[in-house]
Amino acid sequence: MAIWEWFKGIPPRTRIIVGVGIMAYASAGLYLSDKAEEHLRRTATEKEEEELRNRPAGRPTVEKRND
């Protein structure tokens, strides 16, 4: 909780600036990661997209062993 206490202790204007800065950093990361993916040609092929569509949703189940 130390970070939350620090955040609550700074002036409101500074909190706004910190919040907007974090959102800008996250937005830039999302945008730049897509551009890097295109540049490095790591986009999914049609075969990979089809495999993802056909994969069952949810988590796989694991049977519990009784040893």
XYZ file of C-alpha atoms in Angstrom:
67
model
C 0.000 0.000 0.000
C 3.021 2.294 0.085
C 2.567 3.310 -3.553
C -1.126 4.058 -3.010
C -0.322 6.186 0.058
C 2.330 8.064 -1.903
C -0.091 8.596 -4.773
C -2.818 9.901 -2.444
C -0.293 12.248 -0.813
C 0.755 14.109 -3.949
C -1.204 17.151 -5.163
C -4.239 16.492 -7.414
C -2.650 18.207 -10.410
C 0.392 15.953 -10.139
C -1.872 12.894 -9.872
C -3.569 13.922 -13.110
C -0.204 14.355 -14.830
C 1.000 10.964 -13.572
C -2.248 9.288 -14.690
C -2.177 10.857 -18.142
C 1.495 9.927 -18.466
C 0.766 6.287 -17.663
C -2.101 6.213 -20.184
C 0.107 7.818 -22.858
C 2.879 5.300 -22.161
C 0.436 2.393 -22.444
C -1.106 3.751 -25.654
C 2.312 4.259 -27.223
C 3.270 0.709 -26.258
C 0.179 -0.749 -27.911
C 0.713 1.293 -31.075
C 4.437 0.634 -31.332
C 4.121 -3.093 -30.653
C 1.729 -3.423 -33.598
C 4.119 -1.479 -35.827
C 7.095 -3.581 -34.689
C 5.109 -6.752 -35.340
C 4.384 -5.617 -38.905
C 7.990 -4.528 -39.445
C 9.391 -7.845 -38.213
C 6.757 -9.742 -40.210
C 5.409 -11.554 -37.146
C 1.757 -11.242 -38.050
C -0.260 -14.440 -37.929
C -0.561 -16.445 -41.113
C -3.930 -17.653 -42.357
C -3.105 -21.157 -41.118
C -2.301 -19.874 -37.606
C -5.486 -17.804 -37.498
C -7.527 -20.842 -38.543
C -5.920 -22.957 -35.794
C -6.805 -20.300 -33.230
C -10.409 -20.167 -34.422
C -10.783 -23.954 -34.204
C -9.185 -24.303 -30.772
C -11.687 -24.993 -27.999
C -12.378 -22.103 -25.649
C -11.548 -22.253 -21.974
C -8.845 -23.862 -19.947
C -7.744 -27.453 -20.331
C -8.655 -29.722 -17.447
C -6.091 -31.830 -15.655
C -7.113 -35.004 -13.892
C -6.028 -35.292 -10.274
C -3.931 -38.357 -9.488
C -4.714 -40.417 -6.404
C -1.401 -42.031 -5.454
